[in-house]
mmCIF file with all atom_site columns, C-alpha atoms in Angstrom:
data_model
loop_
_atom_site.group_PDB
_atom_site.id
_atom_site.type_symbol
_atom_site.label_atom_id
_atom_site.label_alt_id
_atom_site.label_comp_id
_atom_site.label_asym_id
_atom_site.label_entity_id
_atom_site.label_seq_id
_atom_site.pdbx_PDB_ins_code
_atom_site.Cartn_x
_atom_site.Cartn_y
_atom_site.Cartn_z
_atom_site.occupancy
_atom_site.B_iso_or_equiv
_atom_site.pdbx_formal_charge
_atom_site.auth_seq_id
_atom_site.auth_comp_id
_atom_site.auth_asym_id
_atom_site.auth_atom_id
_atom_site.pdbx_PDB_model_num
ATOM 1   C CA . MET A 1 1   ? -66.331 179.273 109.439 1.00 84.00 ? 241 MET A CA 1
ATOM 2   C CA . ASP A 1 2   ? -65.487 180.004 112.936 1.00 82.00 ? 242 ASP A CA 1
ATOM 3   C CA . SER A 1 3   ? -63.710 176.885 113.532 1.00 81.00 ? 243 SER A CA 1
ATOM 4   C CA . LEU A 1 4   ? -60.807 177.871 111.381 1.00 83.00 ? 244 LEU A CA 1
ATOM 5   C CA . ASN A 1 5   ? -59.773 180.443 114.010 1.00 80.00 ? 245 ASN A CA 1
ATOM 6   C CA . ARG A 1 6   ? -60.982 178.193 117.494 1.00 80.00 ? 246 ARG A CA 1
ATOM 7   C CA . HIS A 1 7   ? -57.969 177.570 119.757 1.00 82.00 ? 247 HIS A CA 1
ATOM 8   C CA . GLU A 1 8   ? -59.037 174.853 121.779 1.00 83.00 ? 248 GLU A CA 1
ATOM 9   C CA . ASP A 1 9   ? -57.394 173.639 125.353 1.00 83.00 ? 249 ASP A CA 1
ATOM 10  C CA . TYR A 1 10  ? -56.836 169.849 125.418 1.00 86.00 ? 250 TYR A CA 1
ATOM 11  C CA . GLY A 1 11  ? -55.936 169.847 129.201 1.00 82.00 ? 251 GLY A CA 1
ATOM 12  C CA . GLN A 1 12  ? -53.337 168.814 131.403 1.00 81.00 ? 252 GLN A CA 1
ATOM 13  C CA . GLU A 1 13  ? -54.272 165.137 131.903 1.00 86.00 ? 253 GLU A CA 1
ATOM 14  C CA . ALA A 1 14  ? -50.659 163.463 130.831 1.00 87.00 ? 254 ALA A CA 1
ATOM 15  C CA . LEU A 1 15  ? -49.854 160.583 129.107 1.00 92.00 ? 255 LEU A CA 1
ATOM 16  C CA . ASP A 1 16  ? -46.579 159.027 130.264 1.00 88.00 ? 256 ASP A CA 1
ATOM 17  C CA . GLU A 1 17  ? -44.505 156.352 129.315 1.00 87.00 ? 257 GLU A CA 1
ATOM 18  C CA . THR A 1 18  ? -45.653 154.573 132.803 1.00 86.00 ? 258 THR A CA 1
ATOM 19  C CA . HIS A 1 19  ? -49.187 155.039 131.782 1.00 83.00 ? 259 HIS A CA 1
ATOM 20  C CA . LEU A 1 20  ? -48.863 152.558 129.185 1.00 90.00 ? 260 LEU A CA 1
ATOM 21  C CA . GLY A 1 21  ? -48.418 148.784 129.233 1.00 89.00 ? 261 GLY A CA 1
ATOM 22  C CA . ALA A 1 22  ? -45.732 146.984 126.996 1.00 90.00 ? 262 ALA A CA 1
ATOM 23  C CA . ASN A 1 23  ? -47.715 145.450 124.507 1.00 94.00 ? 263 ASN A CA 1
ATOM 24  C CA . PRO A 1 24  ? -48.992 148.147 122.204 1.00 97.00 ? 264 PRO A CA 1
ATOM 25  C CA . ILE A 1 25  ? -52.255 145.693 121.321 1.00 97.00 ? 265 ILE A CA 1
ATOM 26  C CA . GLU A 1 26  ? -52.952 145.202 124.651 1.00 96.00 ? 266 GLU A CA 1
ATOM 27  C CA . GLN A 1 27  ? -52.737 149.063 125.164 1.00 96.00 ? 267 GLN A CA 1
ATOM 28  C CA . PHE A 1 28  ? -54.589 149.907 122.286 1.00 98.00 ? 268 PHE A CA 1
ATOM 29  C CA . LYS A 1 29  ? -57.581 147.096 123.526 1.00 98.00 ? 269 LYS A CA 1
ATOM 30  C CA . LEU A 1 30  ? -57.713 149.529 126.345 1.00 97.00 ? 270 LEU A CA 1
ATOM 31  C CA . TRP A 1 31  ? -58.021 152.831 124.787 1.00 97.00 ? 271 TRP A CA 1
ATOM 32  C CA . LEU A 1 32  ? -60.999 151.164 122.483 1.00 98.00 ? 272 LEU A CA 1
ATOM 33  C CA . ARG A 1 33  ? -63.116 150.085 125.266 1.00 98.00 ? 273 ARG A CA 1
ATOM 34  C CA . GLU A 1 34  ? -62.796 153.342 127.049 1.00 97.00 ? 274 GLU A CA 1
ATOM 35  C CA . ALA A 1 35  ? -63.999 155.250 123.865 1.00 98.00 ? 275 ALA A CA 1
ATOM 36  C CA . GLU A 1 36  ? -66.837 152.623 123.881 1.00 98.00 ? 276 GLU A CA 1
ATOM 37  C CA . ALA A 1 37  ? -67.456 153.524 127.133 1.00 98.00 ? 277 ALA A CA 1
ATOM 38  C CA . ALA A 1 38  ? -67.729 157.222 126.301 1.00 97.00 ? 278 ALA A CA 1
ATOM 39  C CA . GLU A 1 39  ? -69.789 156.533 123.844 1.00 97.00 ? 279 GLU A CA 1
ATOM 40  C CA . ILE A 1 40  ? -67.980 158.176 120.689 1.00 97.00 ? 280 ILE A CA 1
ATOM 41  C CA . PHE A 1 41  ? -69.683 157.111 117.664 1.00 97.00 ? 281 PHE A CA 1
ATOM 42  C CA . GLU A 1 42  ? -68.326 154.423 115.788 1.00 97.00 ? 282 GLU A CA 1
ATOM 43  C CA . PRO A 1 43  ? -65.149 154.037 118.047 1.00 98.00 ? 283 PRO A CA 1
ATOM 44  C CA . ASN A 1 44  ? -63.931 151.190 116.014 1.00 98.00 ? 284 ASN A CA 1
ATOM 45  C CA . ALA A 1 45  ? -63.969 153.605 112.710 1.00 98.00 ? 285 ALA A CA 1
ATOM 46  C CA . PHE A 1 46  ? -60.200 154.375 111.458 1.00 98.00 ? 286 PHE A CA 1
ATOM 47  C CA . VAL A 1 47  ? -58.779 156.303 107.990 1.00 98.00 ? 287 VAL A CA 1
ATOM 48  C CA . LEU A 1 48  ? -56.884 153.942 105.998 1.00 98.00 ? 288 LEU A CA 1
ATOM 49  C CA . GLY A 1 49  ? -54.114 155.760 104.371 1.00 98.00 ? 289 GLY A CA 1
ATOM 50  C CA . THR A 1 50  ? -52.760 153.549 100.943 1.00 98.00 ? 290 THR A CA 1
ATOM 51  C CA . ILE A 1 51  ? -50.601 154.532 98.063  1.00 98.00 ? 291 ILE A CA 1
ATOM 52  C CA . ASP A 1 52  ? -51.526 153.200 94.675  1.00 96.00 ? 292 ASP A CA 1
ATOM 53  C CA . ALA A 1 53  ? -49.509 152.179 91.555  1.00 95.00 ? 293 ALA A CA 1
ATOM 54  C CA . ALA A 1 54  ? -48.889 155.499 90.289  1.00 96.00 ? 294 ALA A CA 1
ATOM 55  C CA . GLY A 1 55  ? -47.594 156.506 94.010  1.00 96.00 ? 295 GLY A CA 1
ATOM 56  C CA . GLN A 1 56  ? -50.949 158.631 94.790  1.00 97.00 ? 296 GLN A CA 1
ATOM 57  C CA . PRO A 1 57  ? -52.029 158.502 98.478  1.00 97.00 ? 297 PRO A CA 1
ATOM 58  C CA . THR A 1 58  ? -55.302 157.886 99.162  1.00 96.00 ? 298 THR A CA 1
ATOM 59  C CA . SER A 1 59  ? -57.419 157.826 102.606 1.00 98.00 ? 299 SER A CA 1
ATOM 60  C CA . ARG A 1 60  ? -61.229 156.623 103.546 1.00 98.00 ? 300 ARG A CA 1
ATOM 61  C CA . THR A 1 61  ? -62.744 155.282 106.646 1.00 98.00 ? 301 THR A CA 1
ATOM 62  C CA . VAL A 1 62  ? -62.957 151.822 107.351 1.00 98.00 ? 302 VAL A CA 1
ATOM 63  C CA . LEU A 1 63  ? -64.277 149.834 110.338 1.00 98.00 ? 303 LEU A CA 1
ATOM 64  C CA . LEU A 1 64  ? -61.880 147.610 112.662 1.00 98.00 ? 304 LEU A CA 1
ATOM 65  C CA . LYS A 1 65  ? -63.625 144.320 112.863 1.00 98.00 ? 305 LYS A CA 1
ATOM 66  C CA . GLY A 1 66  ? -61.408 142.257 114.414 1.00 97.00 ? 306 GLY A CA 1
ATOM 67  C CA . LEU A 1 67  ? -58.112 142.903 116.631 1.00 97.00 ? 307 LEU A CA 1
ATOM 68  C CA . ASP A 1 68  ? -55.641 140.154 118.151 1.00 95.00 ? 308 ASP A CA 1
ATOM 69  C CA . GLU A 1 69  ? -52.105 139.902 118.668 1.00 93.00 ? 309 GLU A CA 1
ATOM 70  C CA . ASP A 1 70  ? -51.418 139.385 114.887 1.00 92.00 ? 310 ASP A CA 1
ATOM 71  C CA . GLY A 1 71  ? -52.882 142.817 113.968 1.00 96.00 ? 311 GLY A CA 1
ATOM 72  C CA . PHE A 1 72  ? -55.757 144.793 113.246 1.00 98.00 ? 312 PHE A CA 1
ATOM 73  C CA . PHE A 1 73  ? -58.693 143.389 110.705 1.00 98.00 ? 313 PHE A CA 1
ATOM 74  C CA . PHE A 1 74  ? -60.904 144.888 108.423 1.00 98.00 ? 314 PHE A CA 1
ATOM 75  C CA . ALA A 1 75  ? -63.011 143.827 105.343 1.00 98.00 ? 315 ALA A CA 1
ATOM 76  C CA . THR A 1 76  ? -63.696 145.090 101.830 1.00 97.00 ? 316 THR A CA 1
ATOM 77  C CA . ASN A 1 77  ? -63.691 144.325 98.042  1.00 97.00 ? 317 ASN A CA 1
ATOM 78  C CA . TYR A 1 78  ? -60.728 143.460 96.552  1.00 97.00 ? 318 TYR A CA 1
ATOM 79  C CA . LEU A 1 79  ? -61.559 145.378 93.107  1.00 96.00 ? 319 LEU A CA 1
ATOM 80  C CA . SER A 1 80  ? -62.187 148.685 94.988  1.00 97.00 ? 320 SER A CA 1
ATOM 81  C CA . ARG A 1 81  ? -59.667 151.474 94.963  1.00 96.00 ? 321 ARG A CA 1
ATOM 82  C CA . LYS A 1 82  ? -57.987 150.391 98.130  1.00 97.00 ? 322 LYS A CA 1
ATOM 83  C CA . GLY A 1 83  ? -58.163 146.808 97.224  1.00 97.00 ? 323 GLY A CA 1
ATOM 84  C CA . SER A 1 84  ? -56.120 147.682 93.910  1.00 97.00 ? 324 SER A CA 1
ATOM 85  C CA . ALA A 1 85  ? -53.635 149.930 95.786  1.00 97.00 ? 325 ALA A CA 1
ATOM 86  C CA . LEU A 1 86  ? -52.979 146.930 98.818  1.00 97.00 ? 326 LEU A CA 1
ATOM 87  C CA . GLU A 1 87  ? -52.572 144.725 95.679  1.00 96.00 ? 327 GLU A CA 1
ATOM 88  C CA . THR A 1 88  ? -49.294 146.605 94.677  1.00 95.00 ? 328 THR A CA 1
ATOM 89  C CA . ASN A 1 89  ? -48.252 148.302 97.751  1.00 97.00 ? 329 ASN A CA 1
ATOM 90  C CA . ARG A 1 90  ? -48.885 146.826 101.252 1.00 96.00 ? 330 ARG A CA 1
ATOM 91  C CA . LYS A 1 91  ? -47.719 149.198 103.495 1.00 97.00 ? 331 LYS A CA 1
ATOM 92  C CA . VAL A 1 92  ? -50.234 151.078 105.129 1.00 98.00 ? 332 VAL A CA 1
ATOM 93  C CA . SER A 1 93  ? -51.627 153.352 107.530 1.00 98.00 ? 333 SER A CA 1
ATOM 94  C CA . ALA A 1 94  ? -54.496 153.812 110.277 1.00 98.00 ? 334 ALA A CA 1
ATOM 95  C CA . VAL A 1 95  ? -55.657 156.691 112.164 1.00 98.00 ? 335 VAL A CA 1
ATOM 96  C CA . PHE A 1 96  ? -58.210 156.195 114.929 1.00 98.00 ? 336 PHE A CA 1
ATOM 97  C CA . GLY A 1 97  ? -59.743 159.578 116.248 1.00 97.00 ? 337 GLY A CA 1
ATOM 98  C CA . TRP A 1 98  ? -61.071 160.282 119.424 1.00 97.00 ? 338 TRP A CA 1
ATOM 99  C CA . TYR A 1 99  ? -61.230 163.689 119.806 1.00 95.00 ? 339 TYR A CA 1
ATOM 100 C CA . SER A 1 100 ? -63.420 164.575 122.411 1.00 95.00 ? 340 SER A CA 1
ATOM 101 C CA . MET A 1 101 ? -61.373 162.609 124.546 1.00 96.00 ? 341 MET A CA 1
ATOM 102 C CA . TYR A 1 102 ? -58.243 164.281 123.190 1.00 96.00 ? 342 TYR A CA 1
ATOM 103 C CA . ARG A 1 103 ? -56.955 161.028 121.788 1.00 97.00 ? 343 ARG A CA 1
ATOM 104 C CA . GLN A 1 104 ? -55.233 159.239 118.720 1.00 98.00 ? 344 GLN A CA 1
ATOM 105 C CA . VAL A 1 105 ? -54.030 156.118 117.897 1.00 98.00 ? 345 VAL A CA 1
ATOM 106 C CA . LEU A 1 106 ? -51.636 156.080 114.488 1.00 98.00 ? 346 LEU A CA 1
ATOM 107 C CA . ILE A 1 107 ? -50.366 152.987 112.974 1.00 98.00 ? 347 ILE A CA 1
ATOM 108 C CA . GLU A 1 108 ? -48.448 151.886 110.390 1.00 97.00 ? 348 GLU A CA 1
ATOM 109 C CA . GLY A 1 109 ? -47.771 148.518 109.221 1.00 96.00 ? 349 GLY A CA 1
ATOM 110 C CA . ILE A 1 110 ? -48.348 145.952 105.994 1.00 95.00 ? 350 ILE A CA 1
ATOM 111 C CA . ALA A 1 111 ? -51.687 144.492 105.054 1.00 97.00 ? 351 ALA A CA 1
ATOM 112 C CA . HIS A 1 112 ? -51.968 141.127 104.165 1.00 96.00 ? 352 HIS A CA 1
ATOM 113 C CA . GLN A 1 113 ? -55.152 139.123 102.554 1.00 97.00 ? 353 GLN A CA 1
ATOM 114 C CA . VAL A 1 114 ? -56.383 136.892 105.252 1.00 97.00 ? 354 VAL A CA 1
ATOM 115 C CA . ALA A 1 115 ? -57.249 133.118 104.736 1.00 96.00 ? 355 ALA A CA 1
ATOM 116 C CA . GLY A 1 116 ? -60.480 132.343 102.869 1.00 95.00 ? 356 GLY A CA 1
ATOM 117 C CA . GLN A 1 117 ? -61.959 130.705 105.995 1.00 97.00 ? 357 GLN A CA 1
ATOM 118 C CA . GLU A 1 118 ? -61.386 133.570 108.207 1.00 97.00 ? 358 GLU A CA 1
ATOM 119 C CA . SER A 1 119 ? -63.506 135.959 105.318 1.00 97.00 ? 359 SER A CA 1
ATOM 120 C CA . ASP A 1 120 ? -65.726 133.329 104.854 1.00 97.00 ? 360 ASP A CA 1
ATOM 121 C CA . ASP A 1 121 ? -66.479 133.495 108.968 1.00 97.00 ? 361 ASP A CA 1
ATOM 122 C CA . TYR A 1 122 ? -66.575 137.311 109.027 1.00 97.00 ? 362 TYR A CA 1
ATOM 123 C CA . PHE A 1 123 ? -68.603 137.617 106.034 1.00 97.00 ? 363 PHE A CA 1
ATOM 124 C CA . THR A 1 124 ? -71.444 134.886 107.332 1.00 97.00 ? 364 THR A CA 1
ATOM 125 C CA . SER A 1 125 ? -71.761 137.445 111.138 1.00 97.00 ? 365 SER A CA 1
ATOM 126 C CA . ARG A 1 126 ? -72.814 140.338 108.684 1.00 97.00 ? 366 ARG A CA 1
ATOM 127 C CA . PRO A 1 127 ? -76.311 141.324 108.375 1.00 96.00 ? 367 PRO A CA 1
ATOM 128 C CA . HIS A 1 128 ? -78.254 139.669 105.726 1.00 97.00 ? 368 HIS A CA 1
ATOM 129 C CA . GLU A 1 129 ? -78.610 143.035 103.477 1.00 97.00 ? 369 GLU A CA 1
ATOM 130 C CA . SER A 1 130 ? -75.083 143.940 104.340 1.00 97.00 ? 370 SER A CA 1
ATOM 131 C CA . GLN A 1 131 ? -74.088 140.866 102.441 1.00 97.00 ? 371 GLN A CA 1
ATOM 132 C CA . VAL A 1 132 ? -76.226 141.665 99.266  1.00 97.00 ? 372 VAL A CA 1
ATOM 133 C CA . ALA A 1 133 ? -74.343 144.350 99.527  1.00 97.00 ? 373 ALA A CA 1
ATOM 134 C CA . ALA A 1 134 ? -71.600 143.233 98.368  1.00 97.00 ? 374 ALA A CA 1
ATOM 135 C CA . TRP A 1 135 ? -72.977 141.146 95.291  1.00 97.00 ? 375 TRP A CA 1
ATOM 136 C CA . SER A 1 136 ? -74.756 144.536 94.179  1.00 96.00 ? 376 SER A CA 1
ATOM 137 C CA . SER A 1 137 ? -71.861 147.652 94.291  1.00 93.00 ? 377 SER A CA 1
ATOM 138 C CA . HIS A 1 138 ? -68.949 147.493 91.937  1.00 93.00 ? 378 HIS A CA 1
ATOM 139 C CA . GLN A 1 139 ? -67.316 149.634 94.472  1.00 93.00 ? 379 GLN A CA 1
ATOM 140 C CA . SER A 1 140 ? -65.305 152.598 93.648  1.00 94.00 ? 380 SER A CA 1
ATOM 141 C CA . ALA A 1 141 ? -66.750 151.956 90.245  1.00 94.00 ? 381 ALA A CA 1
ATOM 142 C CA . PRO A 1 142 ? -68.704 155.114 88.609  1.00 95.00 ? 382 PRO A CA 1
ATOM 143 C CA . ILE A 1 143 ? -72.240 154.647 88.108  1.00 96.00 ? 383 ILE A CA 1
ATOM 144 C CA . GLU A 1 144 ? -75.108 157.137 86.527  1.00 96.00 ? 384 GLU A CA 1
ATOM 145 C CA . ASN A 1 145 ? -76.741 157.961 89.486  1.00 97.00 ? 385 ASN A CA 1
ATOM 146 C CA . ARG A 1 146 ? -78.658 156.527 93.264  1.00 97.00 ? 386 ARG A CA 1
ATOM 147 C CA . ALA A 1 147 ? -81.290 155.158 91.262  1.00 97.00 ? 387 ALA A CA 1
ATOM 148 C CA . ALA A 1 148 ? -79.375 153.207 88.755  1.00 97.00 ? 388 ALA A CA 1
ATOM 149 C CA . LEU A 1 149 ? -77.453 152.165 92.850  1.00 97.00 ? 389 LEU A CA 1
ATOM 150 C CA . ASP A 1 150 ? -80.697 151.131 94.331  1.00 97.00 ? 390 ASP A CA 1
ATOM 151 C CA . ALA A 1 151 ? -81.737 149.369 91.218  1.00 97.00 ? 391 ALA A CA 1
ATOM 152 C CA . GLN A 1 152 ? -78.897 147.163 91.584  1.00 97.00 ? 392 GLN A CA 1
ATOM 153 C CA . PHE A 1 153 ? -79.133 146.637 95.332  1.00 97.00 ? 393 PHE A CA 1
ATOM 154 C CA . ASP A 1 154 ? -82.794 145.452 94.959  1.00 97.00 ? 394 ASP A CA 1
ATOM 155 C CA . ALA A 1 155 ? -81.900 143.090 92.134  1.00 97.00 ? 395 ALA A CA 1
ATOM 156 C CA . ALA A 1 156 ? -79.549 141.285 94.060  1.00 97.00 ? 396 ALA A CA 1
ATOM 157 C CA . LEU A 1 157 ? -81.820 141.515 97.410  1.00 96.00 ? 397 LEU A CA 1
ATOM 158 C CA . ALA A 1 158 ? -84.548 139.871 95.075  1.00 97.00 ? 398 ALA A CA 1
ATOM 159 C CA . LYS A 1 159 ? -81.899 137.227 94.189  1.00 96.00 ? 399 LYS A CA 1
ATOM 160 C CA . PHE A 1 160 ? -80.820 136.434 97.683  1.00 97.00 ? 400 PHE A CA 1
ATOM 161 C CA . GLU A 1 161 ? -84.440 136.309 98.982  1.00 95.00 ? 401 GLU A CA 1
ATOM 162 C CA . GLY A 1 162 ? -84.702 133.735 101.400 1.00 93.00 ? 402 GLY A CA 1
ATOM 163 C CA . ALA A 1 163 ? -81.249 132.205 100.922 1.00 96.00 ? 403 ALA A CA 1
ATOM 164 C CA . ASP A 1 164 ? -77.869 132.234 102.323 1.00 96.00 ? 404 ASP A CA 1
ATOM 165 C CA . VAL A 1 165 ? -75.570 134.734 100.779 1.00 97.00 ? 405 VAL A CA 1
ATOM 166 C CA . PRO A 1 166 ? -72.118 133.291 99.666  1.00 97.00 ? 406 PRO A CA 1
ATOM 167 C CA . ARG A 1 167 ? -69.510 135.391 99.902  1.00 98.00 ? 407 ARG A CA 1
ATOM 168 C CA . PRO A 1 168 ? -67.951 136.877 96.719  1.00 97.00 ? 408 PRO A CA 1
ATOM 169 C CA . ASP A 1 169 ? -64.626 135.767 95.683  1.00 96.00 ? 409 ASP A CA 1
ATOM 170 C CA . TYR A 1 170 ? -63.756 139.645 95.138  1.00 97.00 ? 410 TYR A CA 1
ATOM 171 C CA . TRP A 1 171 ? -64.567 140.364 98.718  1.00 97.00 ? 411 TRP A CA 1
ATOM 172 C CA . GLY A 1 172 ? -62.813 139.656 101.875 1.00 98.00 ? 412 GLY A CA 1
ATOM 173 C CA . GLY A 1 173 ? -60.486 140.516 104.862 1.00 98.00 ? 413 GLY A CA 1
ATOM 174 C CA . TYR A 1 174 ? -56.964 142.146 105.335 1.00 98.00 ? 414 TYR A CA 1
ATOM 175 C CA . ARG A 1 175 ? -55.017 142.037 108.479 1.00 98.00 ? 415 ARG A CA 1
ATOM 176 C CA . ILE A 1 176 ? -52.688 144.995 108.978 1.00 97.00 ? 416 ILE A CA 1
ATOM 177 C CA . VAL A 1 177 ? -49.702 143.855 111.040 1.00 95.00 ? 417 VAL A CA 1
ATOM 178 C CA . PRO A 1 178 ? -48.558 147.100 112.722 1.00 96.00 ? 418 PRO A CA 1
ATOM 179 C CA . THR A 1 179 ? -44.987 148.063 112.661 1.00 96.00 ? 419 THR A CA 1
ATOM 180 C CA . ARG A 1 180 ? -45.118 151.451 114.217 1.00 97.00 ? 420 ARG A CA 1
ATOM 181 C CA . ILE A 1 181 ? -48.336 152.324 116.920 1.00 98.00 ? 421 ILE A CA 1
ATOM 182 C CA . GLU A 1 182 ? -48.189 156.068 117.991 1.00 98.00 ? 422 GLU A CA 1
ATOM 183 C CA . PHE A 1 183 ? -50.433 156.976 121.291 1.00 98.00 ? 423 PHE A CA 1
ATOM 184 C CA . TRP A 1 184 ? -50.994 160.760 121.039 1.00 97.00 ? 424 TRP A CA 1
ATOM 185 C CA . LYS A 1 185 ? -52.722 162.399 124.029 1.00 96.00 ? 425 LYS A CA 1
ATOM 186 C CA . GLY A 1 186 ? -54.027 166.528 123.542 1.00 95.00 ? 426 GLY A CA 1
ATOM 187 C CA . ARG A 1 187 ? -52.420 168.801 126.107 1.00 93.00 ? 427 ARG A CA 1
ATOM 188 C CA . SER A 1 188 ? -52.316 172.471 126.552 1.00 91.00 ? 428 SER A CA 1
ATOM 189 C CA . ASN A 1 189 ? -50.315 174.675 124.557 1.00 91.00 ? 429 ASN A CA 1
ATOM 190 C CA . ARG A 1 190 ? -50.143 171.953 121.861 1.00 91.00 ? 430 ARG A CA 1
ATOM 191 C CA . MET A 1 191 ? -47.683 170.461 123.602 1.00 92.00 ? 431 MET A CA 1
ATOM 192 C CA . HIS A 1 192 ? -49.023 167.588 123.566 1.00 95.00 ? 432 HIS A CA 1
ATOM 193 C CA . ASP A 1 193 ? -48.033 163.383 124.447 1.00 95.00 ? 433 ASP A CA 1
ATOM 194 C CA . ARG A 1 194 ? -46.509 161.147 122.051 1.00 97.00 ? 434 ARG A CA 1
ATOM 195 C CA . ILE A 1 195 ? -45.821 157.976 122.869 1.00 97.00 ? 435 ILE A CA 1
ATOM 196 C CA . VAL A 1 196 ? -44.332 155.766 120.052 1.00 97.00 ? 436 VAL A CA 1
ATOM 197 C CA . PHE A 1 197 ? -44.049 151.802 119.935 1.00 97.00 ? 437 PHE A CA 1
ATOM 198 C CA . GLU A 1 198 ? -41.699 150.360 116.955 1.00 96.00 ? 438 GLU A CA 1
ATOM 199 C CA . ARG A 1 199 ? -40.871 147.015 115.852 1.00 93.00 ? 439 ARG A CA 1
ATOM 200 C CA . THR A 1 200 ? -39.219 145.903 112.790 1.00 79.00 ? 440 THR A CA 1
ATOM 201 C CA . ILE A 1 201 ? -40.560 142.321 110.532 1.00 77.00 ? 441 ILE A CA 1
ATOM 202 C CA . ASN A 1 202 ? -38.113 140.636 108.556 1.00 76.00 ? 442 ASN A CA 1
ATOM 203 C CA . ALA A 1 203 ? -38.099 139.130 105.080 1.00 69.00 ? 443 ALA A CA 1
ATOM 204 C CA . SER A 1 204 ? -39.644 135.858 106.898 1.00 68.00 ? 444 SER A CA 1
ATOM 205 C CA . GLY A 1 205 ? -42.831 138.072 108.248 1.00 67.00 ? 445 GLY A CA 1
ATOM 206 C CA . ILE A 1 206 ? -41.330 137.623 111.897 1.00 69.00 ? 446 ILE A CA 1
ATOM 207 C CA . CYS A 1 207 ? -41.956 140.530 113.905 1.00 77.00 ? 447 CYS A CA 1
ATOM 208 C CA . GLY A 1 208 ? -39.259 141.758 116.594 1.00 85.00 ? 448 GLY A CA 1
ATOM 209 C CA . GLU A 1 209 ? -39.811 143.037 119.979 1.00 90.00 ? 449 GLU A CA 1
ATOM 210 C CA . TRP A 1 210 ? -41.216 146.201 120.430 1.00 95.00 ? 450 TRP A CA 1
ATOM 211 C CA . ILE A 1 211 ? -39.135 149.773 121.322 1.00 94.00 ? 451 ILE A CA 1
ATOM 212 C CA . ILE A 1 212 ? -41.056 152.563 122.876 1.00 95.00 ? 452 ILE A CA 1
ATOM 213 C CA . GLY A 1 213 ? -40.328 155.925 123.087 1.00 95.00 ? 453 GLY A CA 1
ATOM 214 C CA . ARG A 1 214 ? -41.285 159.674 123.078 1.00 96.00 ? 454 ARG A CA 1
ATOM 215 C CA . ILE A 1 215 ? -41.248 162.171 120.627 1.00 96.00 ? 455 ILE A CA 1
ATOM 216 C CA . GLN A 1 216 ? -41.789 166.043 120.257 1.00 96.00 ? 456 GLN A CA 1
ATOM 217 C CA . PRO A 1 217 ? -45.138 166.982 119.535 1.00 95.00 ? 457 PRO A CA 1
#
């Protein structure tokens, strides 16, 4: 495990407050496009952190499937481990790591289930077999072996052969409304740049203005 003793130099390319726009959502879009141009594998993948009813934090990788001024959209099974956690605690974190570019974006916010029509629209856009998978997998539930999982998928595939696949009522989208977005840029000697945007959300769900600042590495 040579990586445990490795000390990479992340270079001297700076990230200054003046390099970023006033709107962190637009800045994120720019970094995402640059990650795509750099051919980062799955640049829209992020680590979603949740907290369940027992206070246990859990994390997993999911894919960003929508982005606008309201927040970051992803979809999942509502009955999964993360869905169950979001039922009791909607506070989440999200980490996008574009490490070959020495970049990372850390997001904190509140996850809201989106309206049924928005979930329908996204579900319809998915490939047929991905739609079938939403019916065949009881996400996060135990199963005997891979053969049993494949049998479930094959049965669902046969059921929907040649037919449109409706969205299951236990599957749909969430939007993370961000309250904090940190742009991280690796620098030499571990003196990294960390620029943070923060805002408040009142009881009505209305967001305040973004405030930008720098924090120490």
